[in-house]
Amino acid sequence: MKKSLPSPPNPFRALGRALLTALLITPLLLSAGGCRSTPKPGELCTQQGCDDGLRIEFQTAKWEVGSYAFRVEADGKHTLCKSVFPLMPCNIGRSVQCTGDPNAAVYESGCGVEAEKQSFSEVHFQSHPKQVKVTVLRDDVQIAEQSFKPTYTVTQPNGPNCEPTCHQAKETLKL
């Protein structure tokens, strides 16, 4: 008795299953992709992020050689950041070391380039303080001090019905 061979799969049936699966799964994937709130019908959420918090940028023509201390008081919480300038080489680690409130930090820039291109760029807060005072000292001599009452703007880079929502403010401290 001869055995009959199974008939080859119908390519249209396989294609139909694939399309049906795609139609059922695609809305689930789109709804999970960066939108925590529900978008309006026909609205998609992109994946753009935003930087939440307060930035106080330092403005100076040149950072002088020396030992720096950055005293930060934000809504009664204190942070002290210390560093030397020029910055240490990148392979040694960060030059700026901070103690106190972990929501505030001084950012450095340029550990891998010559001193003329290095800088302390800003005090960055991962919070939204209402009142801030920043004091900068070089070799134990005060070179700048300023108080701020930041005004925050709300941004939603992916649209009004999509996450994230960021509260941002930027100030400048002249040295």
Coordinates of C-alpha atoms in Angstrom, one line a residue:
M1 CA 0.0 0.0 0.0
K2 CA 1.3 3.4 -0.9
K3 CA 1.4 6.2 1.6
S4 CA 0.2 9.5 0.4
L5 CA 2.4 12.5 1.0
P6 CA 0.9 15.3 3.0
S7 CA -0.2 18.2 0.9
P8 CA 2.0 21.3 1.0
P9 CA 0.9 24.0 3.4
N10 CA -1.3 26.6 1.9
P11 CA 0.8 29.9 1.7
F12 CA -2.4 32.0 1.8
R13 CA -3.5 30.3 5.1
A14 CA -0.1 31.0 6.7
L15 CA -0.2 34.6 5.5
G16 CA -3.7 35.1 6.8
R17 CA -2.6 33.8 10.3
A18 CA 0.4 36.1 10.3
L19 CA -1.8 39.2 9.4
L20 CA -4.4 38.3 12.0
T21 CA -1.7 37.9 14.7
A22 CA -0.2 41.3 13.7
L23 CA -3.5 43.0 13.8
L24 CA -4.2 41.6 17.3
I25 CA -0.8 42.3 18.8
T26 CA 0.1 45.7 17.2
P27 CA -2.4 47.7 19.3
L28 CA -1.0 46.0 22.5
L29 CA 2.5 46.9 21.6
L30 CA 1.7 50.5 20.7
S31 CA -0.2 51.0 24.0
A32 CA 2.7 49.8 26.0
G33 CA 5.4 51.8 24.2
G34 CA 6.0 54.9 26.4
C35 CA 2.4 56.0 27.1
R36 CA 1.3 55.5 30.6
S37 CA -1.9 57.5 30.1
T38 CA -4.3 56.7 27.4
P39 CA -3.8 58.5 24.1
K40 CA -6.7 59.7 22.1
P41 CA -7.9 57.4 19.2
G42 CA -5.4 57.6 16.4
E43 CA -2.8 59.2 18.6
L44 CA 0.6 57.5 19.2
C45 CA 3.2 58.2 21.8
T46 CA 6.8 58.6 20.9
Q47 CA 9.7 57.7 23.2
Q48 CA 11.4 61.1 23.7
G49 CA 12.6 61.8 27.2
C50 CA 13.0 65.0 29.1
D51 CA 15.2 66.2 31.9
D52 CA 13.2 66.7 35.1
G53 CA 14.4 69.2 37.7
L54 CA 16.3 72.4 38.2
R55 CA 19.6 73.4 36.4
I56 CA 21.7 76.3 37.6
E57 CA 24.3 76.9 34.9
F58 CA 27.6 78.5 35.8
Q59 CA 28.6 81.4 33.6
T60 CA 32.3 82.4 33.6
A61 CA 34.9 83.3 31.0
K62 CA 37.5 81.0 32.6
W63 CA 37.8 78.7 35.5
E64 CA 40.9 79.5 37.5
V65 CA 43.3 76.9 39.0
G66 CA 42.4 76.1 42.6
S67 CA 40.3 74.1 45.1
Y68 CA 36.6 74.7 44.7
A69 CA 33.7 74.3 47.1
F70 CA 30.1 74.6 46.1
R71 CA 27.7 75.1 49.0
V72 CA 24.1 74.5 48.0
E73 CA 21.0 75.1 50.2
A74 CA 17.7 74.0 48.7
D75 CA 14.5 74.3 50.8
G76 CA 16.5 73.8 53.9
K77 CA 18.5 70.8 52.7
H78 CA 22.3 71.2 52.3
T79 CA 24.8 69.8 49.8
L80 CA 28.6 70.5 49.8
C81 CA 30.5 69.6 46.6
K82 CA 34.3 69.9 46.4
S83 CA 36.7 69.6 43.5
V84 CA 40.1 70.8 42.2
F85 CA 40.6 72.6 38.9
P86 CA 41.9 71.5 36.5
L87 CA 39.8 68.4 36.6
M88 CA 41.4 64.9 37.2
P89 CA 41.9 62.7 34.2
C90 CA 38.7 60.7 33.3
N91 CA 40.3 57.3 34.1
I92 CA 40.8 58.3 37.7
G93 CA 37.1 59.2 38.2
R94 CA 34.9 62.2 38.8
S95 CA 36.7 65.3 40.2
V96 CA 33.6 66.6 42.0
Q97 CA 32.6 64.9 45.2
C98 CA 29.3 65.8 46.9
T99 CA 27.9 65.1 50.4
G100 CA 24.6 65.9 51.9
D101 CA 21.3 66.0 49.9
P102 CA 21.6 63.5 47.1
N103 CA 19.1 65.4 44.9
A104 CA 21.8 68.1 44.1
A105 CA 25.1 67.7 42.3
V106 CA 27.7 69.8 40.5
Y107 CA 28.4 68.6 37.0
E108 CA 31.9 68.7 35.5
S109 CA 32.8 68.7 31.9
G110 CA 36.0 68.0 29.9
C111 CA 38.1 65.6 32.0
G112 CA 39.6 64.2 28.8
V113 CA 40.6 67.5 27.3
E114 CA 43.1 70.3 28.1
A115 CA 42.3 72.6 31.1
E116 CA 41.2 75.5 28.9
K117 CA 38.2 73.5 27.7
Q118 CA 37.3 72.0 31.1
S119 CA 34.5 73.4 33.3
F120 CA 32.1 73.0 36.1
S121 CA 28.9 73.3 34.0
E122 CA 26.0 73.4 36.5
V123 CA 24.3 72.5 39.7
H124 CA 21.7 70.0 38.8
F125 CA 18.7 69.1 41.0
Q126 CA 16.7 65.9 40.5
S127 CA 13.9 67.7 42.4
H128 CA 12.0 70.9 42.2
P129 CA 13.2 73.2 45.1
K130 CA 11.3 76.4 45.6
Q131 CA 14.2 78.3 47.1
V132 CA 17.9 77.8 46.4
K133 CA 21.1 79.5 47.5
V134 CA 24.4 78.6 45.8
T135 CA 27.8 79.8 47.2
V136 CA 31.0 79.2 45.2
L137 CA 34.4 79.3 46.9
R138 CA 37.9 79.1 45.3
D139 CA 40.8 78.4 47.8
D140 CA 38.4 79.2 50.7
V141 CA 37.5 82.7 49.3
Q142 CA 33.9 83.3 48.2
I143 CA 33.8 84.2 44.5
A144 CA 30.0 84.0 44.0
E145 CA 26.7 83.7 45.9
Q146 CA 23.2 84.0 44.6
S147 CA 19.7 83.0 45.7
F148 CA 17.0 81.7 43.3
K149 CA 13.3 81.2 43.3
P150 CA 12.9 79.1 40.2
T151 CA 9.7 79.1 38.0
Y152 CA 9.1 75.6 36.6
T153 CA 7.5 74.9 33.2
V154 CA 5.7 71.6 32.5
T155 CA 6.8 69.8 29.4
Q156 CA 5.4 66.6 27.8
P157 CA 7.6 66.0 24.8
N158 CA 5.5 63.1 23.5
G159 CA 2.2 64.9 23.7
P160 CA -0.4 65.9 26.3
N161 CA -1.7 62.3 26.8
C162 CA 1.7 60.6 26.9
E163 CA 4.5 60.2 29.4
P164 CA 6.9 61.6 30.6
T165 CA 5.8 64.8 32.2
C166 CA 8.8 66.9 33.3
H167 CA 8.9 70.1 35.5
Q168 CA 11.9 72.1 34.3
A169 CA 13.6 75.3 35.4
K170 CA 16.9 76.9 34.4
E171 CA 18.8 79.7 36.2
T172 CA 22.3 81.2 35.7
L173 CA 25.0 82.0 38.3
K174 CA 27.6 84.5 37.1
L175 CA 31.0 84.1 38.5

